mmCIF file of C-alpha atoms in Angstrom:
data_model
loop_
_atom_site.group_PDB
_atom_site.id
_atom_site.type_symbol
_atom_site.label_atom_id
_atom_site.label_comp_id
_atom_site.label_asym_id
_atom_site.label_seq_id
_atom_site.Cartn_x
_atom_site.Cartn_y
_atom_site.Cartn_z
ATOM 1 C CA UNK A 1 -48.406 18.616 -4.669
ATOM 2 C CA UNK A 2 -48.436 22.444 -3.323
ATOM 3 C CA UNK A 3 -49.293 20.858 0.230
ATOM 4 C CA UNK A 4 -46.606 18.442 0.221
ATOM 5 C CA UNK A 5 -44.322 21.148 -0.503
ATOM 6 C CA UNK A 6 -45.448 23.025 2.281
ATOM 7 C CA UNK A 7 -46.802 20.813 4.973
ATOM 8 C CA UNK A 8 -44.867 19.889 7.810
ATOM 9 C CA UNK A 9 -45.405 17.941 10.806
ATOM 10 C CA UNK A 10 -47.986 19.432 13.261
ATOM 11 C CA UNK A 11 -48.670 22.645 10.641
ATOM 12 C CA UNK A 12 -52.040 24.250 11.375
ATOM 13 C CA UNK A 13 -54.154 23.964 8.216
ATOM 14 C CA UNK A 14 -54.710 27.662 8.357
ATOM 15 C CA UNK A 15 -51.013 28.068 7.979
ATOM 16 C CA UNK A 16 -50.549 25.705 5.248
ATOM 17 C CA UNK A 17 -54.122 27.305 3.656
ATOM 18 C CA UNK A 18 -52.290 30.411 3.576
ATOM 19 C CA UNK A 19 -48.940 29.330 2.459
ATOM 20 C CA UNK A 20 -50.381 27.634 -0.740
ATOM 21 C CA UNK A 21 -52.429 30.535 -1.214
ATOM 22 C CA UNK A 22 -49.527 33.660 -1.026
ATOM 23 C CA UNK A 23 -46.730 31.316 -2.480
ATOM 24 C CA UNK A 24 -48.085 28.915 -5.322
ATOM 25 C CA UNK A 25 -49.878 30.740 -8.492
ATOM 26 C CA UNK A 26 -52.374 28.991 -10.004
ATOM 27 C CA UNK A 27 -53.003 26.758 -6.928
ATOM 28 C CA UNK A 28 -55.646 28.433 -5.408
ATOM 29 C CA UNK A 29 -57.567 26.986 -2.551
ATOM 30 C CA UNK A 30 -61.312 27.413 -2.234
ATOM 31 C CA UNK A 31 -63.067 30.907 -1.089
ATOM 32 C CA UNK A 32 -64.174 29.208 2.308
ATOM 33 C CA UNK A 33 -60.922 27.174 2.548
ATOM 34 C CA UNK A 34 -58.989 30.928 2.492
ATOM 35 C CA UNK A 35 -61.433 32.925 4.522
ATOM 36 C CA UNK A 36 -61.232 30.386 7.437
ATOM 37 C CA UNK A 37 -57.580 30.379 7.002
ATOM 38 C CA UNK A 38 -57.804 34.345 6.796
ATOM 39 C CA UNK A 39 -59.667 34.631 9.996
ATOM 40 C CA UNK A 40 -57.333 31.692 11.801
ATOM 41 C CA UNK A 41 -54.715 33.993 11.237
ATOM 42 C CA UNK A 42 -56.358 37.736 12.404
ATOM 43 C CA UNK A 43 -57.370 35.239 15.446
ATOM 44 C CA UNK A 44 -53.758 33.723 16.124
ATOM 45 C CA UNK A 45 -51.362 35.027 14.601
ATOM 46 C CA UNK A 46 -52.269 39.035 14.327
ATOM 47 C CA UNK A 47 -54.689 40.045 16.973
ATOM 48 C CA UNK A 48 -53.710 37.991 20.129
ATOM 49 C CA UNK A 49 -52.724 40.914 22.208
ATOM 50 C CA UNK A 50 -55.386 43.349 20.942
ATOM 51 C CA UNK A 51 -58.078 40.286 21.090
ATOM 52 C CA UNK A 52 -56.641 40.890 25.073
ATOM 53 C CA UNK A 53 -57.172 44.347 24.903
ATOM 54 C CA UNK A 54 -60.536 43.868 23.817
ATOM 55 C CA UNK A 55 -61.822 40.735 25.866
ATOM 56 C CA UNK A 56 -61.344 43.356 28.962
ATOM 57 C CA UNK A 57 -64.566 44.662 27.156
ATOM 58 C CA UNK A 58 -66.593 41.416 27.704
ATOM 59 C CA UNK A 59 -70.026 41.238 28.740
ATOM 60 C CA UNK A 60 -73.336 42.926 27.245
ATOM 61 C CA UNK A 61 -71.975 46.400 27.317
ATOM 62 C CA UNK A 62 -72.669 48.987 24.670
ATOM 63 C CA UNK A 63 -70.286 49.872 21.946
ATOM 64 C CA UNK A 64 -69.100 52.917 23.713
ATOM 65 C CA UNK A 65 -68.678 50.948 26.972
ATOM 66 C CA UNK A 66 -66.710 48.401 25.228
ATOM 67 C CA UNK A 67 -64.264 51.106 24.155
ATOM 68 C CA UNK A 68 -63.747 52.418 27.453
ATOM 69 C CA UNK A 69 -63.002 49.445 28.551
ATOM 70 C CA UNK A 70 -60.358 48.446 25.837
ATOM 71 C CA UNK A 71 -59.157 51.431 26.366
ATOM 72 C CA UNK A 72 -58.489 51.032 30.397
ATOM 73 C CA UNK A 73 -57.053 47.803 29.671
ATOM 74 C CA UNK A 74 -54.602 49.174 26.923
ATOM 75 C CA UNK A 75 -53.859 51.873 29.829
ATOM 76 C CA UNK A 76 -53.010 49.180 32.321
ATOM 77 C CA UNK A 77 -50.195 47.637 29.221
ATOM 78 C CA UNK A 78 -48.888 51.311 28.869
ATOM 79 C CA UNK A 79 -48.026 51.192 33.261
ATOM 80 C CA UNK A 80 -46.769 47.536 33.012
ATOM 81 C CA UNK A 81 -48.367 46.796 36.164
ATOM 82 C CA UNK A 82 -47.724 43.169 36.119
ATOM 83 C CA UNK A 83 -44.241 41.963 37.320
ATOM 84 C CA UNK A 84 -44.757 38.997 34.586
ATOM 85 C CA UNK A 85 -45.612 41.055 31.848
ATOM 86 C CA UNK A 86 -42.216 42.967 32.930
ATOM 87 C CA UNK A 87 -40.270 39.988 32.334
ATOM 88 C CA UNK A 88 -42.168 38.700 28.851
ATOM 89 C CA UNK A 89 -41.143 42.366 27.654
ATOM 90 C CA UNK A 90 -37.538 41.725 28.428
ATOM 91 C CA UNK A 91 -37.534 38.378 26.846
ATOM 92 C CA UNK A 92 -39.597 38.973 23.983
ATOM 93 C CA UNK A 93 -38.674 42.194 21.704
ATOM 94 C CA UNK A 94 -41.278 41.385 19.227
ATOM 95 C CA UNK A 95 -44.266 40.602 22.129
ATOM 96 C CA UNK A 96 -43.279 44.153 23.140
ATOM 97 C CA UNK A 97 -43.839 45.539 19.691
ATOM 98 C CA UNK A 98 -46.971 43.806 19.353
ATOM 99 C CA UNK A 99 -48.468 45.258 23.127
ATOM 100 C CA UNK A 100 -47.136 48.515 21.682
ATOM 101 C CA UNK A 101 -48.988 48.307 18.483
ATOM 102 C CA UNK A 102 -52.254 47.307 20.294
ATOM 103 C CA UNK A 103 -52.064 50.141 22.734
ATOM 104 C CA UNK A 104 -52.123 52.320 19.265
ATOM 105 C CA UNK A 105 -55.031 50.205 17.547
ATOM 106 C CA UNK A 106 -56.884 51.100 20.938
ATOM 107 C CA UNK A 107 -55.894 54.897 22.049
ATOM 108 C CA UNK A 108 -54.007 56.216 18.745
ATOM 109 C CA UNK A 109 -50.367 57.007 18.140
ATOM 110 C CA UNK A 110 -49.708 59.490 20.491
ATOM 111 C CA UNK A 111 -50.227 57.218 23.430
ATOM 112 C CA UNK A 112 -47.113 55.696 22.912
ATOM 113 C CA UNK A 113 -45.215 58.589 21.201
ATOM 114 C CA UNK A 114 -43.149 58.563 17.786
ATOM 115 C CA UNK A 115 -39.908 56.841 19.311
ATOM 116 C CA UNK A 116 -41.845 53.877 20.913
ATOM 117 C CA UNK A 117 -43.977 53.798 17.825
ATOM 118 C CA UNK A 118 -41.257 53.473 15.438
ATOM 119 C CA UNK A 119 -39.207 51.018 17.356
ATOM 120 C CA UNK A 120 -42.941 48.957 17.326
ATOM 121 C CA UNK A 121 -42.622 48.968 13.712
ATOM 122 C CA UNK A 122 -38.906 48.783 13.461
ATOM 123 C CA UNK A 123 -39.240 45.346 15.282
ATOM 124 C CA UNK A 124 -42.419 43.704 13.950
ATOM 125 C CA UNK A 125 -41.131 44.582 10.172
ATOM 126 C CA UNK A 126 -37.323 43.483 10.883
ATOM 127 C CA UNK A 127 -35.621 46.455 10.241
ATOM 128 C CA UNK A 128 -32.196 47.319 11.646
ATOM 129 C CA UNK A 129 -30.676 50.694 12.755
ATOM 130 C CA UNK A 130 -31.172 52.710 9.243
ATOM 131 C CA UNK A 131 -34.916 51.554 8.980
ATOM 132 C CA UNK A 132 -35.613 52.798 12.658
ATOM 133 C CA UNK A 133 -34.057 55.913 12.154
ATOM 134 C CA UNK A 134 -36.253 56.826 8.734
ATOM 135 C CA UNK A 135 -39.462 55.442 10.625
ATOM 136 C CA UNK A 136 -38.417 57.560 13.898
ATOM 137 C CA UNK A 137 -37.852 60.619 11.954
ATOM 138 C CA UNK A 138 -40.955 60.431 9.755
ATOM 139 C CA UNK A 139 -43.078 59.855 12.711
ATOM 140 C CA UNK A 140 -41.557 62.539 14.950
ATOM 141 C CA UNK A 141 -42.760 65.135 11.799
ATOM 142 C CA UNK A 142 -46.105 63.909 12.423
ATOM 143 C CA UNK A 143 -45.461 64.497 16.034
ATOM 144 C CA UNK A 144 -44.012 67.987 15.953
ATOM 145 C CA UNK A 145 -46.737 68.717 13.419
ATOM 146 C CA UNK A 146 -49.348 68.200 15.920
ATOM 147 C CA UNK A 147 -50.681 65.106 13.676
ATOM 148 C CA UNK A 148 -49.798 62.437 15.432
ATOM 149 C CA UNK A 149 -52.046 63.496 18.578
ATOM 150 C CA UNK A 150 -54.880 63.990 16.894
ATOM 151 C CA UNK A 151 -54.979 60.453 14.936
ATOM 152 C CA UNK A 152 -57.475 58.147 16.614
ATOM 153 C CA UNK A 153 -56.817 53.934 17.483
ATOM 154 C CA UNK A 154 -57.081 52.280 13.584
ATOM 155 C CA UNK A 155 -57.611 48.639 14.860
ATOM 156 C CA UNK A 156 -60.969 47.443 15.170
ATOM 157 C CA UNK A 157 -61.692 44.918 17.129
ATOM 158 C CA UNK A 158 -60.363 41.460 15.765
ATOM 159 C CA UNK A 159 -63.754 39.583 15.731
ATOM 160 C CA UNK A 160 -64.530 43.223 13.562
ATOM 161 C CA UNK A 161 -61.740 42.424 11.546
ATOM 162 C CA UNK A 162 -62.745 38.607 10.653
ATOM 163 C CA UNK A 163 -66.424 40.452 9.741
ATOM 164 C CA UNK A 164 -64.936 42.793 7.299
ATOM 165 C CA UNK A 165 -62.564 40.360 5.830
ATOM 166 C CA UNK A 166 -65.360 38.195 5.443
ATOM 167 C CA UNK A 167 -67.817 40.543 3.758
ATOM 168 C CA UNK A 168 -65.687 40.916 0.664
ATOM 169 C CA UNK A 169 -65.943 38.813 -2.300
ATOM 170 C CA UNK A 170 -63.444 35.748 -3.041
ATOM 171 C CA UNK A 171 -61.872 37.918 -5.998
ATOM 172 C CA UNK A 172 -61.274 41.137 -4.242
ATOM 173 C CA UNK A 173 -59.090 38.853 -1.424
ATOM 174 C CA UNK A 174 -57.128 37.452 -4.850
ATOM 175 C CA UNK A 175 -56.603 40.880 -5.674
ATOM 176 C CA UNK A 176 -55.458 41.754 -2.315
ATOM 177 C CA UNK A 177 -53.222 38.780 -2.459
ATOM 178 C CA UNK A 178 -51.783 39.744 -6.048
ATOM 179 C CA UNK A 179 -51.688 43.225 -4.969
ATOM 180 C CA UNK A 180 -49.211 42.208 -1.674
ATOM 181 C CA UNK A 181 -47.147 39.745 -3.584
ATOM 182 C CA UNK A 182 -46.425 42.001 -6.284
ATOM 183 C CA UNK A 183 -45.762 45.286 -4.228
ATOM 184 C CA UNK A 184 -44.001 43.202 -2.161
ATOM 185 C CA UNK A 185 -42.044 40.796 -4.990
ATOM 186 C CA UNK A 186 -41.016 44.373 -6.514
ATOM 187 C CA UNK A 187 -39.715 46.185 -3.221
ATOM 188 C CA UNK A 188 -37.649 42.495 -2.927
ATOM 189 C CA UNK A 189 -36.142 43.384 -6.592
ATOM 190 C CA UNK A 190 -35.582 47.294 -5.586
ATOM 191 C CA UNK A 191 -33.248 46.279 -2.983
ATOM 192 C CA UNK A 192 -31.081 44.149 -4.895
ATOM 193 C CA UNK A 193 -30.960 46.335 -7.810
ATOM 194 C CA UNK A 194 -30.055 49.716 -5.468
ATOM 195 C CA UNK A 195 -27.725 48.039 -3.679
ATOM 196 C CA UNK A 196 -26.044 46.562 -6.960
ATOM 197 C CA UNK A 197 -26.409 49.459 -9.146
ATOM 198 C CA UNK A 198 -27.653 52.574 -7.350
ATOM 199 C CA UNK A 199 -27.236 54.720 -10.281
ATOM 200 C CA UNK A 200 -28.553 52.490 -12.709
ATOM 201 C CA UNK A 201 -32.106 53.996 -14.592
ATOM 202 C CA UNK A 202 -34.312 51.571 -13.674
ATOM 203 C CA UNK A 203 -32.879 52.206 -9.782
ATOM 204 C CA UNK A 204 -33.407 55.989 -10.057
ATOM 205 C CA UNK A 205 -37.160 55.640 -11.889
ATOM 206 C CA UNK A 206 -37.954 53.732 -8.931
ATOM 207 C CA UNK A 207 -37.063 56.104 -6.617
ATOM 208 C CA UNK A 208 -39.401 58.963 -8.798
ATOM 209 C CA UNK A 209 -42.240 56.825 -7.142
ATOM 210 C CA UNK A 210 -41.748 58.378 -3.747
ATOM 211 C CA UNK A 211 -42.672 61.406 -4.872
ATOM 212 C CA UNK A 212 -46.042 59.962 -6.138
ATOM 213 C CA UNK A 213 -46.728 57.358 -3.169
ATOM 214 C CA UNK A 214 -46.660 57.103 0.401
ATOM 215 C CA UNK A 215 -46.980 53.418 0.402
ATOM 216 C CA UNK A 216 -43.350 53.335 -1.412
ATOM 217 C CA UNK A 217 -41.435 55.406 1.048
ATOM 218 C CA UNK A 218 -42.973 53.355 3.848
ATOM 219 C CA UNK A 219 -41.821 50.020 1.935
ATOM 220 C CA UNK A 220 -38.856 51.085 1.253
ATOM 221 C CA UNK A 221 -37.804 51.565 5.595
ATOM 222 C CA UNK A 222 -38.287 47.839 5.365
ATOM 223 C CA UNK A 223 -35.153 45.973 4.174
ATOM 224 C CA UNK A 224 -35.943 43.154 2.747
ATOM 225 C CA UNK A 225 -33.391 40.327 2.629
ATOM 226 C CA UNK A 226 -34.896 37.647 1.324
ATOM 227 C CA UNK A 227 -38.513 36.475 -0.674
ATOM 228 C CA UNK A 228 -41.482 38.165 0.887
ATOM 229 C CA UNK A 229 -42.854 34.971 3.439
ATOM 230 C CA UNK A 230 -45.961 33.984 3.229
ATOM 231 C CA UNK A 231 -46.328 35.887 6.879
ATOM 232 C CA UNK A 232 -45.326 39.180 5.887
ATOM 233 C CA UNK A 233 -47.833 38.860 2.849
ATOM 234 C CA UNK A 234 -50.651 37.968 4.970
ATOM 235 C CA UNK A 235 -50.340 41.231 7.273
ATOM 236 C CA UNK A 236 -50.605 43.262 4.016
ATOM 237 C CA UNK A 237 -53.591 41.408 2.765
ATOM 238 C CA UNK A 238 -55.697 42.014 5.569
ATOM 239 C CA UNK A 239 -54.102 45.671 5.762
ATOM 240 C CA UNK A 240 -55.604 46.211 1.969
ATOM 241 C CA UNK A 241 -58.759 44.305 3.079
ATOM 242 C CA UNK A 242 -59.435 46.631 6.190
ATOM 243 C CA UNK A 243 -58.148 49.991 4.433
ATOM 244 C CA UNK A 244 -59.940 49.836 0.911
ATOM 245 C CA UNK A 245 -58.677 53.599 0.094
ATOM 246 C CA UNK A 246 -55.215 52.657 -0.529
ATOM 247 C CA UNK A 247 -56.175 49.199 -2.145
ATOM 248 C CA UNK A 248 -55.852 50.623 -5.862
ATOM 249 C CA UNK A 249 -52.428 52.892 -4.725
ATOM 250 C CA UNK A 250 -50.769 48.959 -4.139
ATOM 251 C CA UNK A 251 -52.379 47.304 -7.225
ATOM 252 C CA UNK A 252 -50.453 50.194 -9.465
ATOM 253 C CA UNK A 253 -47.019 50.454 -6.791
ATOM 254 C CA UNK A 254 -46.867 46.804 -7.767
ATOM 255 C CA UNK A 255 -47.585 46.552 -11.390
ATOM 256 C CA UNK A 256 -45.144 49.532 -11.768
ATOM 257 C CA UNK A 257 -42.139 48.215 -9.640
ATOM 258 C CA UNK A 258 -42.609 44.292 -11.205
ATOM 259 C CA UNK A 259 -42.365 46.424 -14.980
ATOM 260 C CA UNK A 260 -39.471 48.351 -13.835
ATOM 261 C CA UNK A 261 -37.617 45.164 -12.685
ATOM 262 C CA UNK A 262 -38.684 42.017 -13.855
ATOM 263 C CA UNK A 263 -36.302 39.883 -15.740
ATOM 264 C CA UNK A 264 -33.467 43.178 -15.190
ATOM 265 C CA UNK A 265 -32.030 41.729 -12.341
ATOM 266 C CA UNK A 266 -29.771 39.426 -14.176
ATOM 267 C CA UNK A 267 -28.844 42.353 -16.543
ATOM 268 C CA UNK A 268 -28.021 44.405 -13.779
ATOM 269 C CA UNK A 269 -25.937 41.783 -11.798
ATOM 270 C CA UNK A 270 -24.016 41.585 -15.057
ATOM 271 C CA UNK A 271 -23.200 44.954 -15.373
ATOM 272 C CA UNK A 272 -21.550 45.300 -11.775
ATOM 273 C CA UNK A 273 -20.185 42.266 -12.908
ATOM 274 C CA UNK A 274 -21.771 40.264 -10.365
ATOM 275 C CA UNK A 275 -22.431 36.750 -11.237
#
């Protein structure tokens, strides 16, 4: 029943894996039915352009010869060298964002500077103006600050990425999953509750948390408009996957925000007399 619901004609089974598996609790597929689907998705649908930074590496060569080579080929995406790659930038805001954010997997930050950086983001995450401007400001501190130059590529390589993803047990990629949906299933109820009823308590409680997290001031650039896809949660799951140390930071951001909100919105629709 869950796949009828999402299957549609010519769907890749990773996609409809995946779909079952961030939007339907209590239909869980199996481990090795959600790790292939997992690593279909770091293969196709998140690492394309870095796996194209990376295949310049080819061959035998060492680890550190690898590198240099990823590296030169993130250098030649920097110059735009080739007059079709000129005109796929053009067309494609979003391919651009995602060249961008390979160049910074590969070389760091400050190889594209703060602006490009946060118009990367800006794009990849749908924002609009206001988002862009928080994310531009935020990362030009880091820039000023001397930070951003010194922070290294974060991206390994996505064959590394399938490896790590695939070394973790079947319940810590559940708790990933339950970790993403419900960090990202509170941010969703955030938005309609400060933009209904800025001043109401459970509105300004929320906003004590960016004091207390980076992960919420981050989320909260992102304006969501509608349910978290099953896309969006993907990114984050792998995210939490590959960056353990901020793994138990989302598990409390979202048990916190669902508690805050849950089963308010109604209340709070009703008392901006909203129906």
């Amino acid at each position: 029943m869950a796949a009828g619901k999402h299957a549609s004609q010519g769907m890749p089974i990773g996609e409809l894996t995946l779909r079952i598996f961030t939007m339907e609790f209590g239909v869980e597929p199996s481990e090795s039915a959600t790790k292939n689907a997992l690593a279909w998705y770091i293969e196709n649908r998140m690492g394309g352009i870095l796996r194209h930074v990376y295949k310049a590496a080819g061959g035998e060569a060492n680890e550190e010869e690898q590198e240099d080579k990823a590296t030169q080929a993130a250098q030649t995406y920097i110059n735009i060298l080739n007059p079709k790659l000129r005109r796929l930038l053009r067309q494609h805001p979003r391919w651009k964002a995602a060249v961008d954010l390979s160049i910074t997997g590969v070389l760091g930050p400050s190889a594209i500077g703060a602006d490009v950086l946060a118009e990367a983001l800006n794009v990849t995450l749908g924002g609009d103006d206001d988002s862009y401007e928080y994310l531009r400001s935020r990362l030009e501190k880091y820039e000023n600050s001397g930070e951003l130059q010194q922070s290294r590529g974060f991206f390994p390589a996505p064959d590394l990425q399938v490896e790590i993803m695939q070394q973790h047990d079947y319940r810590t990629v559940v708790r990933a999953r339950d970790a993403v949906v419900a960090t990202l299933g509170g941010m969703f109820l955030y938005h309609i509750c400060s933009i209904k009823a800025p001043n109401h308590p459970r509105v300004q409680a929320a906003e004590m948390l960016s004091s207390i997290s980076p992960s919420f001031n981050l989320l909260r650039a992102i304006p969501i408009t509608g349910r978290p896809n099953w896309d969006t949660s993907c990114k984050y799951i792998i995210y939490l996957l590959l960056v353990e140390k901020i793994f138990k930071e989302w598990e409390l951001l979202g048990s916190v925000l669902l508690s805050l909100f849950q089963g308010h919105v109604r209340d709070i629709l009703r008392t901006t007399h909203i129906s």
